[in-house]
Amino acid sequence: MREARVDRMFLRMFGNIKLYVCAIMMLLVGASCSRTKSYADYVEEENSAISSYLKKENVEVVNTVPSGDGEWLTADGRPIYFKDSYGMYFHQVRKGDGTMQPQTGYKAYVRYIGTDLYGKVYYNCTSQTSADPTSFTISSRSGSVYGVGFQNAVRMMRSGGNCKVIIPFAIGNGTNTMLSGISTSDASDYRPMVYDITLVNVE
């Protein structure tokens, strides 16, 4: 009789252990699934983050390039950003006084600082960090060290020009180590960036 009670007790304990193990496994699987994001998830998060940033900065977005060589501002002083067909948001601070328009094959000399939407610096090529501006050859290829968005921004300036741009991850430069500074986040390829770019010269 006593042996039967021990057996029943053991079975109950074993059953409870199995329930605990199953519960832990379900939690682990759920946590694992919650960490896995699809490309569409990243795009949705990025769109939401950029929209919040534009709202916080009190920006007006337009689909045609504004005129003028100075800063693009609305009548009440709000910054105007031109959104191009690639999804880049471009705000001209000054166009620059150079006559040469940067094109594919031209060499551009630039200074810039690149942050995420929250102001954390990832790339820095300012006079405080580099005695000379960095240079690159403007390319029509998306595989360039400087992504499509960065290059399109430079194409819109002249020597001496300055701009601020928001570049979605799809046309950004990810974590390329050839740039000055490198991000270490596992999701770094899916981070929109904000750049302040000065075109020093083009030749």
Coordinates of C-alpha atoms in Angstrom, one line a residue:
M1 CA 0.0 0.0 0.0
R2 CA 2.8 2.3 0.9
E3 CA 4.6 1.5 -2.3
A4 CA 1.5 2.4 -4.3
R5 CA 1.3 5.8 -2.6
V6 CA 4.9 6.5 -3.4
D7 CA 4.4 5.5 -7.0
R8 CA 1.4 7.8 -7.2
M9 CA 3.4 10.6 -5.6
F10 CA 6.3 10.1 -8.0
L11 CA 3.9 10.1 -11.0
R12 CA 2.4 13.4 -9.9
M13 CA 5.8 15.0 -9.4
F14 CA 7.0 13.7 -12.8
G15 CA 3.8 15.1 -14.4
N16 CA 4.3 18.5 -12.8
I17 CA 8.0 18.5 -14.0
K18 CA 6.8 17.8 -17.5
L19 CA 4.3 20.7 -17.3
Y20 CA 7.0 23.0 -16.1
V21 CA 9.4 21.9 -18.9
C22 CA 6.6 22.4 -21.5
A23 CA 5.8 25.9 -20.1
I24 CA 9.5 26.9 -20.2
M25 CA 9.9 25.6 -23.8
M26 CA 6.8 27.6 -24.9
L27 CA 8.2 30.7 -23.3
L28 CA 11.6 30.2 -25.0
V29 CA 10.0 29.6 -28.4
G30 CA 7.8 32.6 -28.0
A31 CA 10.7 34.8 -27.0
S32 CA 12.7 33.5 -30.0
C33 CA 9.8 34.3 -32.4
S34 CA 9.4 37.8 -30.9
R35 CA 13.0 38.6 -31.7
T36 CA 12.7 37.6 -35.3
K37 CA 11.6 40.4 -37.6
S38 CA 10.8 40.3 -41.3
Y39 CA 12.0 42.9 -43.8
A40 CA 8.4 44.3 -43.9
D41 CA 8.5 44.7 -40.1
Y42 CA 11.7 46.8 -40.4
V43 CA 10.2 48.9 -43.1
E44 CA 7.1 49.6 -41.1
E45 CA 9.2 50.5 -38.0
E46 CA 11.3 52.8 -40.1
N47 CA 8.4 54.6 -41.7
S48 CA 6.9 55.2 -38.3
A49 CA 10.2 56.4 -36.9
I50 CA 10.8 58.8 -39.8
S51 CA 7.2 60.1 -39.6
S52 CA 7.8 60.8 -35.8
Y53 CA 11.1 62.5 -36.6
L54 CA 9.6 64.8 -39.2
K55 CA 6.7 65.7 -36.9
K56 CA 9.1 66.5 -34.0
E57 CA 11.3 68.6 -36.3
N58 CA 8.1 70.4 -37.6
V59 CA 9.1 69.6 -41.2
E60 CA 7.1 70.2 -44.4
V61 CA 7.7 67.5 -47.0
V62 CA 7.3 68.4 -50.7
N63 CA 7.6 66.3 -53.9
T64 CA 9.2 68.9 -56.2
V65 CA 12.5 70.6 -55.7
P66 CA 12.2 74.1 -54.2
S67 CA 14.0 77.0 -55.9
G68 CA 16.6 79.3 -54.4
D69 CA 20.2 79.0 -53.3
G70 CA 19.6 79.6 -49.6
E71 CA 17.9 77.5 -47.0
W72 CA 14.6 76.0 -47.9
L73 CA 12.0 77.3 -45.4
T74 CA 8.3 77.9 -45.4
A75 CA 6.9 81.3 -44.9
D76 CA 6.7 80.7 -41.2
G77 CA 10.2 79.4 -41.0
R78 CA 9.7 75.7 -41.0
P79 CA 12.3 73.5 -42.8
I80 CA 11.2 72.1 -46.2
Y81 CA 12.4 68.7 -47.2
F82 CA 12.2 67.4 -50.7
K83 CA 11.5 63.7 -50.9
D84 CA 13.0 62.0 -54.0
S85 CA 11.8 58.9 -55.8
Y86 CA 14.3 56.7 -53.8
G87 CA 12.8 57.8 -50.4
M88 CA 15.5 60.2 -49.4
Y89 CA 14.5 63.4 -47.6
F90 CA 16.7 66.4 -48.6
H91 CA 16.8 69.8 -46.9
Q92 CA 19.1 72.4 -48.5
V93 CA 20.8 74.7 -46.0
R94 CA 22.8 76.4 -48.7
K95 CA 23.3 75.3 -52.3
G96 CA 26.9 76.4 -52.7
D97 CA 28.4 78.8 -55.1
G98 CA 30.3 76.3 -57.3
T99 CA 29.3 76.0 -61.0
M100 CA 30.1 72.3 -61.4
Q101 CA 27.2 69.9 -60.8
P102 CA 28.4 66.7 -59.2
Q103 CA 27.8 63.7 -61.6
T104 CA 28.7 60.1 -62.0
G105 CA 32.5 59.7 -62.3
Y106 CA 33.2 63.1 -60.6
K107 CA 35.3 63.1 -57.4
A108 CA 33.5 64.8 -54.4
Y109 CA 35.3 66.0 -51.3
V110 CA 32.9 66.1 -48.3
R111 CA 32.7 66.6 -44.6
Y112 CA 29.7 65.1 -42.8
I113 CA 28.3 63.7 -39.6
G114 CA 25.8 60.8 -39.6
T115 CA 23.5 60.1 -36.7
D116 CA 20.5 57.9 -36.1
L117 CA 17.0 59.5 -35.7
Y118 CA 17.7 60.0 -32.0
G119 CA 21.0 61.9 -32.4
K120 CA 23.5 59.1 -31.7
V121 CA 26.6 59.6 -33.8
Y122 CA 27.7 56.7 -36.0
Y123 CA 29.8 58.4 -38.7
N124 CA 32.0 61.5 -38.3
C125 CA 34.2 63.2 -40.8
T126 CA 34.2 66.8 -39.5
S127 CA 37.2 69.1 -39.0
Q128 CA 37.3 68.0 -35.4
T129 CA 38.0 64.4 -36.4
S130 CA 39.8 64.7 -39.7
A131 CA 42.3 67.4 -41.0
D132 CA 41.2 66.8 -44.6
P133 CA 37.8 66.2 -46.1
T134 CA 37.1 62.6 -47.2
S135 CA 36.7 62.0 -51.0
F136 CA 34.9 59.5 -53.1
T137 CA 34.0 59.0 -56.7
I138 CA 30.3 59.5 -57.4
S139 CA 28.9 56.2 -58.7
S140 CA 25.6 55.1 -60.2
R141 CA 25.9 51.7 -58.5
S142 CA 24.1 50.9 -55.3
G143 CA 27.1 48.9 -54.1
S144 CA 29.2 51.9 -53.6
V145 CA 30.7 52.6 -50.1
Y146 CA 28.5 55.7 -50.0
G147 CA 25.0 54.5 -50.6
V148 CA 22.5 55.8 -53.2
G149 CA 20.9 58.2 -50.7
F150 CA 24.2 59.9 -49.7
Q151 CA 25.3 60.2 -53.3
N152 CA 22.0 61.6 -54.5
A153 CA 22.3 64.3 -51.8
V154 CA 25.7 65.3 -53.0
R155 CA 24.5 65.5 -56.6
M156 CA 22.0 68.2 -55.5
M157 CA 24.7 70.5 -54.1
R158 CA 27.5 72.6 -55.4
S159 CA 30.9 73.3 -53.9
G160 CA 30.4 75.0 -50.6
G161 CA 26.9 73.7 -50.2
N162 CA 25.5 72.2 -47.1
C163 CA 22.4 70.0 -46.6
K164 CA 20.7 67.8 -44.1
V165 CA 19.2 64.5 -45.3
I166 CA 17.3 61.6 -43.9
I167 CA 18.3 58.3 -45.6
P168 CA 16.2 55.1 -45.3
F169 CA 18.2 51.9 -44.8
A170 CA 17.3 50.6 -48.2
I171 CA 19.5 53.3 -49.8
G172 CA 21.9 53.7 -46.9
N173 CA 25.4 52.3 -46.3
G174 CA 24.8 49.9 -43.5
T175 CA 28.0 49.2 -41.5
N176 CA 30.6 49.6 -44.2
T177 CA 34.0 49.7 -42.4
M178 CA 35.5 52.0 -45.0
L179 CA 33.5 54.9 -43.5
S180 CA 34.7 56.9 -40.6
G181 CA 33.1 55.0 -37.7
I182 CA 31.1 51.8 -37.6
S183 CA 27.9 50.7 -36.0
T184 CA 27.8 47.4 -34.0
S185 CA 24.1 46.8 -33.7
D186 CA 22.8 43.5 -35.1
A187 CA 20.0 45.5 -36.8
S188 CA 22.4 48.1 -38.1
D189 CA 21.5 47.4 -41.8
Y190 CA 17.9 48.4 -40.9
R191 CA 18.6 51.8 -39.4
P192 CA 17.6 55.1 -41.1
M193 CA 20.3 57.8 -40.8
V194 CA 20.4 61.5 -40.7
Y195 CA 23.4 63.2 -42.3
D196 CA 24.6 66.8 -42.2
I197 CA 26.8 67.0 -45.3
T198 CA 29.0 69.8 -46.6
L199 CA 30.4 69.5 -50.2
V200 CA 33.9 71.1 -49.9
N201 CA 34.8 70.6 -53.5
V202 CA 34.1 68.6 -56.7
E203 CA 36.4 67.8 -59.6

